[in-house]
Coordinates of N, CA and C in Angstrom, one line a residue:
M78 N 22.5 2.5 -10.2 CA 21.8 2.3 -8.9 C 20.3 2.6 -9.1
L79 N 20.0 3.7 -9.8 CA 18.6 4.0 -9.9 C 17.9 3.0 -10.7
L80 N 18.5 2.5 -11.8 CA 17.9 1.4 -12.6 C 17.7 0.2 -11.7
D81 N 18.6 -0.2 -10.9 CA 18.5 -1.4 -10.0 C 17.3 -1.2 -9.1
A82 N 17.2 0.1 -8.5 CA 16.2 0.4 -7.6 C 14.8 0.3 -8.2
W83 N 14.7 0.8 -9.5 CA 13.5 0.7 -10.2 C 13.1 -0.7 -10.5
R84 N 14.0 -1.5 -10.9 CA 13.7 -2.9 -11.2 C 13.3 -3.7 -9.9
L85 N 14.0 -3.4 -8.8 CA 13.6 -4.0 -7.6 C 12.2 -3.6 -7.1
A86 N 11.9 -2.3 -7.2 CA 10.5 -1.9 -6.8 C 9.5 -2.5 -7.7
L87 N 9.7 -2.4 -9.0 CA 8.6 -2.9 -10.0 C 8.5 -4.4 -9.9
G88 N 9.6 -5.1 -9.8 CA 9.6 -6.6 -9.7 C 9.0 -7.1 -8.4
T89 N 9.2 -6.4 -7.3 CA 8.8 -6.8 -6.0 C 7.3 -6.5 -5.8
L90 N 6.9 -5.3 -6.2 CA 5.6 -4.8 -5.8 C 4.5 -5.0 -6.8
T91 N 4.9 -5.5 -8.0 CA 3.9 -5.8 -9.1 C 4.2 -7.1 -9.7
A92 N 3.3 -7.6 -10.5 CA 3.5 -8.8 -11.3 C 4.2 -8.6 -12.6
V93 N 4.6 -7.3 -12.9 CA 5.2 -7.0 -14.1 C 6.6 -7.6 -14.2
R94 N 6.9 -8.3 -15.3 CA 8.2 -8.9 -15.5 C 9.3 -7.9 -15.9
V95 N 10.3 -7.9 -15.1 CA 11.4 -7.0 -15.4 C 12.7 -7.8 -15.2
P96 N 13.8 -7.4 -15.8 CA 15.1 -8.0 -15.5 C 15.5 -7.8 -14.1
P97 N 16.1 -8.8 -13.4 CA 16.5 -8.7 -12.0 C 17.5 -7.6 -11.9
P98 N 17.6 -6.9 -10.8 CA 18.6 -5.9 -10.5 C 20.0 -6.5 -10.5
E99 N 21.0 -5.8 -11.0 CA 22.3 -6.3 -11.0 C 22.9 -6.3 -9.6
Q100 N 22.5 -5.4 -8.7 CA 23.0 -5.3 -7.4 C 21.9 -4.9 -6.5
V101 N 21.8 -5.6 -5.3 CA 20.8 -5.2 -4.3 C 21.5 -5.0 -3.0
D102 N 21.7 -3.7 -2.6 CA 22.2 -3.5 -1.2 C 21.2 -2.5 -0.5
R103 N 21.6 -2.0 0.6 CA 20.7 -1.2 1.4 C 20.4 0.1 0.7
R104 N 21.3 0.7 0.0 CA 21.0 1.9 -0.7 C 20.0 1.7 -1.8
V105 N 20.2 0.6 -2.6 CA 19.2 0.3 -3.6 C 17.9 0.0 -3.0
A106 N 17.8 -0.8 -1.9 CA 16.6 -1.1 -1.3 C 15.8 0.1 -0.8
G107 N 16.5 1.0 -0.2 CA 15.9 2.3 0.3 C 15.3 3.1 -0.9
M108 N 16.1 3.2 -1.9 CA 15.6 4.0 -3.1 C 14.4 3.3 -3.7
A109 N 14.4 1.9 -3.7 CA 13.3 1.2 -4.3 C 12.0 1.5 -3.5
M110 N 12.1 1.6 -2.2 CA 10.9 1.9 -1.4 C 10.4 3.4 -1.6
V111 N 11.3 4.3 -1.9 CA 10.9 5.6 -2.2 C 10.2 5.7 -3.6
L112 N 10.7 4.8 -4.5 CA 10.1 4.7 -5.8 C 8.8 3.9 -5.9
A113 N 8.4 3.3 -4.8 CA 7.2 2.4 -4.8 C 6.0 3.0 -5.4
P114 N 5.6 4.3 -5.1 CA 4.4 4.8 -5.7 C 4.5 4.9 -7.2
L115 N 5.6 5.2 -7.7 CA 5.8 5.2 -9.2 C 5.7 3.8 -9.8
A116 N 6.3 2.8 -9.0 CA 6.3 1.4 -9.5 C 4.9 0.9 -9.5
A117 N 4.0 1.5 -8.7 CA 2.6 1.0 -8.7 C 1.7 1.6 -9.8
V118 N 2.3 2.4 -10.6 CA 1.5 3.0 -11.7 C 0.8 2.0 -12.6
P119 N 1.4 0.9 -12.9 CA 0.6 -0.1 -13.7 C -0.6 -0.6 -12.9
L120 N -0.5 -0.8 -11.6 CA -1.7 -1.2 -10.8 C -2.7 -0.1 -10.8
G121 N -2.3 1.2 -10.6 CA -3.3 2.2 -10.6 C -4.0 2.4 -11.9
A122 N -3.2 2.2 -13.0 CA -3.8 2.2 -14.3 C -4.8 1.1 -14.5
A123 N -4.5 0.0 -14.0 CA -5.5 -1.2 -14.1 C -6.8 -0.8 -13.4
V124 N -6.7 -0.3 -12.2 CA -7.9 0.1 -11.5 C -8.7 1.2 -12.2
T125 N -8.0 2.2 -12.7 CA -8.7 3.2 -13.5 C -9.4 2.6 -14.7
L126 N -8.7 1.8 -15.5 CA -9.2 1.2 -16.7 C -10.5 0.3 -16.4
V127 N -10.4 -0.4 -15.3 CA -11.6 -1.2 -14.9 C -12.8 -0.3 -14.6
G128 N -12.5 0.8 -13.9 CA -13.5 1.8 -13.6 C -14.2 2.4 -14.8
L129 N -13.3 2.7 -15.8 CA -13.9 3.3 -17.0 C -14.6 2.3 -17.8
L130 N -14.1 1.1 -17.9 CA -14.8 0.0 -18.7 C -16.1 -0.3 -18.0
G131 N -16.1 -0.4 -16.7 CA -17.4 -0.7 -16.0 C -18.5 0.3 -16.3
H132 N -18.1 1.6 -16.4 CA -19.1 2.6 -16.7 C -19.6 2.5 -18.2
W133 N -18.6 2.3 -19.1 CA -19.0 2.2 -20.5 C -19.9 0.9 -20.7
L134 N -19.7 -0.1 -20.0 CA -20.5 -1.3 -20.1 C -21.7 -1.3 -19.2
D135 N -21.9 -0.2 -18.5 CA -23.1 0.0 -17.7 C -23.2 -1.1 -16.6
L136 N -22.1 -1.5 -16.0 CA -22.1 -2.4 -14.9 C -22.4 -1.7 -13.6
S137 N -22.9 -2.4 -12.7 CA -23.1 -1.9 -11.3 C -21.8 -1.4 -10.8
V138 N -21.8 -0.2 -10.0 CA -20.6 0.3 -9.5 C -20.0 -0.7 -8.5
W139 N -20.8 -1.5 -7.8 CA -20.2 -2.4 -6.9 C -19.5 -3.6 -7.6
V140 N -20.1 -4.0 -8.7 CA -19.5 -5.1 -9.5 C -18.1 -4.5 -10.1
T141 N -18.2 -3.3 -10.6 CA -17.0 -2.7 -11.2 C -15.9 -2.5 -10.1
A142 N -16.3 -2.1 -8.9 CA -15.3 -1.9 -7.8 C -14.7 -3.2 -7.4
L143 N -15.5 -4.2 -7.3 CA -15.0 -5.5 -6.9 C -14.0 -6.1 -8.0
L144 N -14.4 -5.9 -9.3 CA -13.5 -6.3 -10.4 C -12.2 -5.5 -10.3
A145 N -12.3 -4.2 -10.0 CA -11.0 -3.4 -9.8 C -10.2 -3.9 -8.7
V146 N -10.7 -4.2 -7.6 CA -9.9 -4.8 -6.5 C -9.3 -6.1 -6.9
G147 N -10.1 -6.9 -7.7 CA -9.6 -8.2 -8.2 C -8.4 -8.0 -9.1
A148 N -8.5 -6.9 -10.0 CA -7.3 -6.6 -10.8 C -6.1 -6.2 -10.0
L149 N -6.4 -5.4 -9.0 CA -5.3 -5.0 -8.1 C -4.6 -6.2 -7.4
V150 N -5.4 -7.1 -6.9 CA -4.8 -8.3 -6.3 C -4.0 -9.1 -7.2
L151 N -4.5 -9.3 -8.4 CA -3.8 -10.1 -9.4 C -2.5 -9.3 -9.8
G152 N -2.6 -8.0 -9.9 CA -1.4 -7.2 -10.3 C -0.3 -7.2 -9.3
N153 N -0.5 -7.5 -8.1 CA 0.6 -7.7 -7.1 C 0.7 -9.0 -6.5
R154 N 0.0 -10.0 -7.2 CA 0.1 -11.4 -6.7 C -0.4 -11.6 -5.3
A155 N -1.3 -10.8 -4.8 CA -1.9 -10.8 -3.5 C -0.7 -10.7 -2.4
F156 N 0.3 -10.1 -2.8 CA 1.5 -9.9 -2.0 C 1.2 -9.2 -0.7
H157 N 0.5 -8.1 -0.8 CA 0.2 -7.3 0.4 C -0.9 -7.9 1.3
L158 N -1.9 -8.5 0.6 CA -2.9 -9.1 1.4 C -2.4 -10.3 2.2
D159 N -1.4 -11.0 1.7 CA -0.8 -12.1 2.4 C -0.1 -11.5 3.6
G160 N 0.6 -10.4 3.5 CA 1.2 -9.7 4.6 C 0.2 -9.3 5.7
L161 N -0.9 -8.7 5.2 CA -1.9 -8.3 6.1 C -2.4 -9.4 6.9
S162 N -2.8 -10.5 6.3 CA -3.3 -11.7 7.0 C -2.3 -12.3 8.0
D163 N -1.0 -12.4 7.6 CA 0.0 -12.9 8.5 C 0.2 -12.0 9.7
T164 N 0.2 -10.7 9.5 CA 0.4 -9.7 10.5 C -0.7 -9.8 11.6
V165 N -2.0 -9.8 11.1 CA -3.1 -9.9 12.0 C -3.1 -11.2 12.8
D166 N -2.8 -12.3 12.1 CA -2.7 -13.5 12.8 C -1.6 -13.5 13.9
G167 N -0.5 -12.8 13.6 CA 0.6 -12.7 14.6 C 0.1 -11.9 15.8
L168 N -0.6 -10.8 15.5 CA -1.1 -9.9 16.6 C -2.1 -10.6 17.4
A169 N -2.9 -11.5 16.8 CA -3.9 -12.2 17.6 C -3.5 -13.5 18.2
S170 N -2.3 -14.0 17.9 CA -1.9 -15.3 18.4 C -1.4 -15.4 19.8
S171 N -0.6 -14.4 20.1 CA 0.1 -14.4 21.4 C 0.7 -13.1 21.8
F172 N 1.0 -12.9 23.1 CA 1.7 -11.7 23.5 C 3.2 -11.9 23.5
D173 N 3.6 -13.1 23.2 CA 5.0 -13.4 23.2 C 5.5 -13.1 21.7
A174 N 6.5 -12.3 21.6 CA 7.0 -11.9 20.3 C 7.5 -13.1 19.5
E175 N 8.3 -14.0 20.0 CA 8.8 -15.1 19.3 C 7.7 -16.0 18.8
R176 N 6.7 -16.2 19.6 CA 5.5 -17.0 19.2 C 4.8 -16.4 18.1
S177 N 4.6 -15.1 18.2 CA 3.8 -14.3 17.2 C 4.6 -14.4 15.8
L178 N 5.9 -14.2 15.9 CA 6.7 -14.2 14.7 C 6.7 -15.6 14.0
A179 N 6.7 -16.7 14.9 CA 6.6 -18.0 14.3 C 5.3 -18.3 13.6
V180 N 4.2 -17.8 14.2 CA 2.9 -17.9 13.6 C 2.9 -17.2 12.2
M181 N 3.5 -16.0 12.2 CA 3.5 -15.2 10.9 C 4.3 -15.9 9.8
K182 N 5.3 -16.7 10.3 CA 6.2 -17.3 9.3 C 5.6 -18.6 8.7
T183 N 4.5 -19.1 9.3 CA 4.0 -20.4 8.8 C 3.4 -20.2 7.4
G184 N 2.8 -18.9 7.1 CA 2.2 -18.7 5.8 C 0.8 -19.1 5.7
T185 N 0.2 -19.7 6.7 CA -1.2 -20.1 6.7 C -2.0 -18.9 7.3
S186 N -3.3 -18.9 6.9 CA -4.2 -17.8 7.4 C -5.1 -18.4 8.5
G187 N -5.1 -17.8 9.6 CA -6.1 -18.2 10.7 C -7.3 -17.3 10.6
P188 N -8.3 -17.5 11.5 CA -9.5 -16.8 11.5 C -9.4 -15.3 11.5
A189 N -8.4 -14.8 12.4 CA -8.2 -13.4 12.4 C -7.7 -12.8 11.1
G190 N -6.8 -13.5 10.5 CA -6.2 -13.1 9.2 C -7.2 -13.1 8.1
V191 N -8.1 -14.1 8.1 CA -9.1 -14.2 7.1 C -10.1 -13.1 7.3
A192 N -10.5 -12.8 8.5 CA -11.5 -11.8 8.8 C -10.9 -10.4 8.4
A193 N -9.7 -10.2 8.7 CA -9.0 -8.9 8.3 C -9.0 -8.7 6.8
T194 N -8.7 -9.8 6.1 CA -8.6 -9.7 4.6 C -10.0 -9.4 4.0
V195 N -11.0 -10.1 4.5 CA -12.4 -9.8 4.0 C -12.8 -8.4 4.3
L196 N -12.5 -7.9 5.5 CA -12.9 -6.6 5.9 C -12.1 -5.5 5.0
V197 N -10.9 -5.7 4.8 CA -10.1 -4.8 4.0 C -10.6 -4.8 2.5
I198 N -10.8 -6.0 2.0 CA -11.3 -6.0 0.6 C -12.7 -5.4 0.5
G199 N -13.5 -5.6 1.5 CA -14.8 -5.0 1.5 C -14.8 -3.5 1.6
L200 N -13.9 -2.9 2.4 CA -13.8 -1.5 2.5 C -13.2 -0.9 1.3
Q201 N -12.2 -1.6 0.7 CA -11.6 -1.1 -0.6 C -12.7 -1.1 -1.7
T202 N -13.5 -2.1 -1.7 CA -14.5 -2.2 -2.7 C -15.6 -1.1 -2.5
A203 N -16.0 -0.9 -1.3 CA -16.9 0.2 -1.0 C -16.4 1.5 -1.3
G204 N -15.1 1.8 -1.0 CA -14.5 3.1 -1.3 C -14.5 3.3 -2.8
L205 N -14.1 2.3 -3.6 CA -14.0 2.5 -5.0 C -15.4 2.6 -5.6
A206 N -16.4 1.9 -5.1 CA -17.8 2.0 -5.6 C -18.3 3.4 -5.4
A207 N -17.9 4.0 -4.2 CA -18.3 5.4 -4.0 C -17.7 6.3 -5.0
L208 N -16.5 6.1 -5.4 CA -15.8 6.9 -6.4 C -16.4 6.7 -7.8
F209 N -16.6 5.4 -8.2 CA -17.1 5.1 -9.5 C -18.6 5.6 -9.7
G210 N -19.3 5.8 -8.6 CA -20.7 6.2 -8.7 C -20.8 7.7 -8.7
R211 N -19.8 8.5 -8.7 CA -19.9 9.9 -8.7 C -20.3 10.4 -10.1
A212 N -20.8 11.6 -10.2 CA -21.3 12.2 -11.5 C -20.1 12.4 -12.4
D213 N -19.0 12.9 -11.8 CA -17.7 13.1 -12.6 C -16.9 11.8 -12.5
W214 N -17.5 10.8 -13.1 CA -17.1 9.4 -13.0 C -15.7 9.1 -13.5
W215 N -15.3 9.8 -14.6 CA -14.0 9.4 -15.2 C -12.9 10.1 -14.4
Q216 N -13.1 11.3 -13.9 CA -12.1 11.9 -13.0 C -11.9 11.1 -11.7
A217 N -13.1 10.6 -11.2 CA -13.1 9.8 -10.0 C -12.4 8.4 -10.2
A218 N -12.5 7.9 -11.4 CA -11.8 6.6 -11.7 C -10.3 6.8 -11.7
I219 N -9.9 7.9 -12.3 CA -8.5 8.3 -12.3 C -8.0 8.5 -10.8
L220 N -8.8 9.1 -10.0 CA -8.5 9.4 -8.6 C -8.3 8.0 -7.9
G221 N -9.1 7.0 -8.2 CA -9.0 5.7 -7.6 C -7.6 5.1 -8.0
G222 N -7.2 5.3 -9.2 CA -5.9 4.8 -9.6 C -4.8 5.5 -8.9
V223 N -4.9 6.8 -8.7 CA -3.9 7.6 -8.0 C -3.8 7.1 -6.5
A224 N -5.0 6.8 -5.9 CA -5.0 6.3 -4.6 C -4.2 5.1 -4.4
V225 N -4.3 4.2 -5.4 CA -3.5 2.9 -5.3 C -2.0 3.3 -5.3
C226 N -1.6 4.2 -6.2 CA -0.2 4.5 -6.3 C 0.3 5.2 -5.0
V227 N -0.4 6.2 -4.5 CA 0.2 6.9 -3.3 C 0.1 6.0 -2.0
S228 N -0.8 5.0 -2.0 CA -0.8 4.2 -0.8 C 0.5 3.4 -0.6
R229 N 1.3 3.3 -1.7 CA 2.6 2.6 -1.6 C 3.6 3.4 -0.8
A230 N 3.3 4.6 -0.6 CA 4.2 5.5 0.2 C 4.3 5.0 1.6
A231 N 3.3 4.1 2.0 CA 3.4 3.5 3.4 C 4.7 2.8 3.6
L232 N 5.4 2.4 2.5 CA 6.6 1.6 2.7 C 7.7 2.5 3.2
V233 N 7.7 3.8 2.9 CA 8.8 4.6 3.4 C 8.7 4.8 4.9
I234 N 7.5 4.7 5.4 CA 7.3 4.8 6.9 C 7.9 3.5 7.5
C235 N 7.6 2.4 6.9 CA 8.1 1.1 7.4 C 9.6 1.0 7.4
C236 N 10.2 1.7 6.4 CA 11.6 1.6 6.2 C 12.4 2.8 6.7
A237 N 11.7 3.7 7.5 CA 12.3 4.9 8.0 C 13.4 4.6 9.0
R238 N 14.4 5.5 9.1 CA 15.4 5.3 10.1 C 14.7 5.3 11.5
G239 N 15.1 4.4 12.4 CA 14.5 4.3 13.7 C 13.5 3.3 13.9
V240 N 12.9 2.8 12.8 CA 12.0 1.7 12.8 C 12.7 0.4 12.6
R241 N 13.0 -0.3 13.7 CA 13.9 -1.5 13.7 C 13.2 -2.7 13.1
P242 N 14.0 -3.7 12.7 CA 13.4 -4.9 12.2 C 13.1 -5.9 13.3
A243 N 12.1 -6.7 13.1 CA 11.8 -7.7 14.1 C 12.8 -8.9 14.0
R244 N 13.3 -9.1 12.8 CA 14.2 -10.2 12.6 C 15.5 -9.6 11.9
E245 N 16.6 -10.3 12.0 CA 17.8 -9.9 11.3 C 18.0 -10.6 10.0
D246 N 16.9 -11.3 9.5 CA 17.0 -12.0 8.2 C 15.9 -11.5 7.3
G247 N 15.9 -11.9 6.1 CA 14.9 -11.5 5.1 C 14.9 -10.0 4.9
L248 N 13.6 -9.5 4.8 CA 13.5 -8.1 4.5 C 14.1 -7.2 5.6
G249 N 14.1 -7.8 6.8 CA 14.6 -6.9 7.9 C 16.0 -6.4 7.7
R250 N 16.8 -7.3 7.2 CA 18.2 -6.9 7.1 C 18.4 -5.9 5.9
T251 N 17.7 -6.1 4.8 CA 17.9 -5.3 3.6 C 17.2 -4.0 3.5
F252 N 15.9 -4.0 4.0 CA 15.0 -2.8 3.7 C 14.9 -1.9 4.9
T253 N 14.8 -2.4 6.1 CA 14.5 -1.6 7.2 C 15.6 -0.5 7.5
Q254 N 15.1 0.6 7.9 CA 16.0 1.7 8.3 C 16.9 2.2 7.2
T255 N 16.4 2.1 5.9 CA 17.1 2.5 4.8 C 16.7 3.9 4.2
V256 N 15.5 4.4 4.8 CA 15.0 5.7 4.3 C 15.2 6.7 5.3
P257 N 15.9 7.8 5.1 CA 16.1 8.9 6.0 C 14.7 9.5 6.4
R258 N 14.6 9.9 7.7 CA 13.3 10.4 8.1 C 12.9 11.6 7.3
S259 N 13.8 12.4 6.9 CA 13.5 13.6 6.1 C 12.9 13.2 4.7
V260 N 13.4 12.1 4.1 CA 12.9 11.6 2.9 C 11.5 11.1 3.1
A261 N 11.3 10.4 4.2 CA 9.9 9.9 4.5 C 8.9 11.0 4.7
A262 N 9.4 12.1 5.3 CA 8.5 13.2 5.5 C 8.1 13.9 4.2
I263 N 9.1 14.1 3.4 CA 8.9 14.7 2.1 C 8.0 13.8 1.2
S264 N 8.2 12.5 1.3 CA 7.3 11.6 0.5 C 5.8 11.8 0.9
W265 N 5.6 11.9 2.2 CA 4.2 12.0 2.6 C 3.6 13.4 2.4
L266 N 4.5 14.4 2.3 CA 4.1 15.7 1.9 C 3.7 15.7 0.5
L267 N 4.4 15.0 -0.4 CA 4.0 14.9 -1.8 C 2.7 14.1 -1.9
V268 N 2.5 13.1 -1.1 CA 1.3 12.3 -1.1 C 0.1 13.3 -0.8
T269 N 0.3 14.1 0.2 CA -0.7 15.1 0.6 C -1.1 16.0 -0.6
V270 N 0.0 16.6 -1.2 CA -0.2 17.5 -2.3 C -0.9 16.8 -3.5
V271 N -0.5 15.6 -3.8 CA -1.1 14.9 -4.9 C -2.6 14.6 -4.7
L272 N -2.9 14.1 -3.5 CA -4.3 13.8 -3.2 C -5.1 15.1 -3.1
A273 N -4.6 16.2 -2.6 CA -5.4 17.4 -2.6 C -5.6 17.9 -4.0
A274 N -4.5 17.9 -4.8 CA -4.6 18.4 -6.2 C -5.5 17.6 -7.1
V275 N -5.3 16.3 -7.1 CA -6.1 15.4 -7.9 C -7.5 15.3 -7.4
G276 N -7.7 15.3 -6.1 CA -9.0 15.3 -5.5 C -9.8 16.6 -5.9
A277 N -9.2 17.7 -5.9 CA -9.8 19.0 -6.3 C -10.2 18.9 -7.7
W278 N -9.3 18.4 -8.6 CA -9.6 18.2 -10.0 C -10.8 17.3 -10.2
A279 N -10.9 16.3 -9.3 CA -12.0 15.3 -9.5 C -13.3 15.8 -8.8
G280 N -13.3 17.0 -8.2 CA -14.6 17.5 -7.7 C -14.7 17.6 -6.2
F281 N -13.6 17.1 -5.5 CA -13.6 17.2 -4.0 C -13.1 18.5 -3.6
P282 N -13.5 19.0 -2.4 CA -12.8 20.1 -1.8 C -11.3 19.8 -1.5
W283 N -10.4 20.7 -1.6 CA -9.0 20.5 -1.5 C -8.6 19.8 -0.1
W284 N -9.4 20.3 0.9 CA -9.1 19.8 2.2 C -9.4 18.3 2.4
R285 N -10.2 17.7 1.6 CA -10.5 16.3 1.7 C -9.3 15.5 1.4
G286 N -8.5 15.9 0.4 CA -7.2 15.2 0.1 C -6.3 15.3 1.2
V287 N -6.2 16.5 1.9 CA -5.3 16.6 3.0 C -5.7 15.7 4.2
F288 N -7.0 15.7 4.4 CA -7.6 14.9 5.5 C -7.3 13.4 5.2
T289 N -7.5 13.0 4.0 CA -7.3 11.6 3.6 C -5.8 11.2 3.8
A290 N -4.9 12.1 3.4 CA -3.4 11.8 3.5 C -3.1 11.6 5.0
V291 N -3.6 12.5 5.9 CA -3.4 12.4 7.3 C -4.0 11.1 7.9
L292 N -5.2 10.8 7.4 CA -5.8 9.5 7.9 C -5.0 8.3 7.5
A293 N -4.5 8.3 6.3 CA -3.6 7.2 5.9 C -2.3 7.1 6.7
L294 N -1.7 8.3 6.9 CA -0.5 8.3 7.7 C -0.7 7.8 9.1
V295 N -1.9 8.1 9.7 CA -2.2 7.7 11.1 C -2.4 6.1 11.0
A296 N -3.1 5.6 10.0 CA -3.3 4.2 9.9 C -2.0 3.4 9.8
V297 N -1.0 3.9 9.0 CA 0.3 3.3 8.8 C 1.0 3.4 10.2
G298 N 1.0 4.6 10.8 CA 1.7 4.8 12.0 C 1.2 3.8 13.1
V299 N -0.1 3.6 13.2 CA -0.6 2.7 14.2 C -0.2 1.3 14.0
I300 N -0.2 0.8 12.7 CA 0.2 -0.6 12.5 C 1.7 -0.8 12.7
V301 N 2.5 0.2 12.3 CA 3.9 0.1 12.5 C 4.3 0.1 14.0
S302 N 3.7 1.1 14.7 CA 4.0 1.2 16.2 C 3.5 -0.1 16.9
R303 N 2.4 -0.6 16.5 CA 1.9 -1.8 17.1 C 2.8 -3.0 16.9
A304 N 3.3 -3.1 15.6 CA 4.3 -4.2 15.3 C 5.6 -4.0 16.1
V305 N 6.0 -2.8 16.3 CA 7.3 -2.6 17.1 C 7.1 -3.0 18.5
R306 N 5.9 -2.7 19.1 CA 5.6 -3.1 20.5 C 5.5 -4.6 20.6
R307 N 4.8 -5.2 19.7 CA 4.4 -6.6 19.9 C 5.5 -7.6 19.3
F308 N 6.1 -7.2 18.2 CA 7.1 -8.1 17.6 C 8.5 -7.7 17.8
G309 N 8.7 -6.5 18.3 CA 10.1 -6.0 18.5 C 10.5 -5.2 17.3
G310 N 9.7 -5.1 16.2 CA 10.1 -4.4 15.0 C 9.1 -4.8 13.9
V311 N 9.5 -4.4 12.7 CA 8.7 -4.7 11.5 C 9.2 -5.8 10.7
T312 N 8.4 -6.5 9.9 CA 8.7 -7.5 9.0 C 8.2 -7.2 7.6
G313 N 8.5 -8.0 6.7 CA 7.9 -7.9 5.3 C 6.4 -8.0 5.4
D314 N 5.9 -8.8 6.2 CA 4.4 -8.9 6.4 C 3.8 -7.6 6.8
V315 N 4.5 -6.9 7.8 CA 4.0 -5.6 8.2 C 4.0 -4.6 7.1
F316 N 5.0 -4.7 6.2 CA 5.0 -3.8 5.0 C 3.7 -3.9 4.3
G317 N 3.3 -5.2 4.0 CA 2.1 -5.4 3.2 C 0.9 -4.9 3.9
A318 N 0.8 -5.2 5.3 CA -0.3 -4.7 6.0 C -0.4 -3.2 6.0
A319 N 0.7 -2.5 6.1 CA 0.7 -1.1 6.0 C 0.2 -0.5 4.7
V320 N 0.6 -1.2 3.6 CA 0.1 -0.7 2.3 C -1.4 -0.9 2.2
E321 N -1.9 -2.1 2.6 CA -3.3 -2.3 2.5 C -4.1 -1.4 3.4
L322 N -3.7 -1.1 4.6 CA -4.4 -0.2 5.5 C -4.3 1.3 4.9
A323 N -3.2 1.6 4.4 CA -3.1 3.0 3.8 C -4.1 3.1 2.7
L324 N -4.3 2.1 1.8 CA -5.2 2.2 0.7 C -6.7 2.3 1.3
V325 N -7.0 1.5 2.3 CA -8.3 1.5 2.9 C -8.6 2.9 3.4
A326 N -7.6 3.5 4.1 CA -7.8 4.8 4.7 C -8.0 5.9 3.6
I327 N -7.3 5.8 2.5 CA -7.4 6.8 1.5 C -8.8 6.7 0.8
L328 N -9.2 5.4 0.5 CA -10.5 5.2 -0.2 C -11.6 5.6 0.7
V329 N -11.5 5.2 2.0 CA -12.6 5.6 3.0 C -12.6 7.1 3.1
G330 N -11.5 7.8 3.2 CA -11.4 9.2 3.3 C -12.0 9.9 2.1
L331 N -11.9 9.4 0.9 CA -12.4 10.0 -0.3 C -13.9 9.6 -0.5
S332 N -14.4 8.6 0.2 CA -15.7 8.2 -0.1 C -16.7 9.0 0.7

């Protein structure tokens, strides 16, 4: 079961090719969401590597940061950005839940979704540029990669018990309400500890990591609660939006 969960997490959340899981049920799906930060290690490593190479090649920190965001987008096939765009379009389209869900399901990006995508990419780039420009640049580059990994813990909030699905098909049936609340709480406690410890190692005061983890949790909580009120629950698109907003909050908090 653990191997199936690992394959599901890695194959879904990254562009890394892995054998398909032999079995996918709600237990496997829930475990995959808990493993999401570990499955994102290749993405975090890519961001760190781009940051290091940018310094060694004497590139502008802004160019380096934008290349790092580009590597991240390629590494997950723009999966989460697509969810962000669809979610914002759904929120902007109508106060009727069915109409909003229909808009989200079309897969096209409207003005609101495009604006949200540009804003999120811009904030992520600015946050990484601030990290890459620090004097302790190589530790900060590693911290940027860690930020990418821990942002995927947003998925345990989306899949926590009590957060109902907006639809009974797709991701709603398989992934939602598969993570016990206690496990979700422990996951975010670990996120807080990791950000505080790695942040302190990279030259930040320990409380900055704690503040950043809380900021990310609030951002995820806001988008999830908003989705529940407007759509009747969460969808796979909301999962992607939560991950992108968590990463924005972490990078902004560290910048």
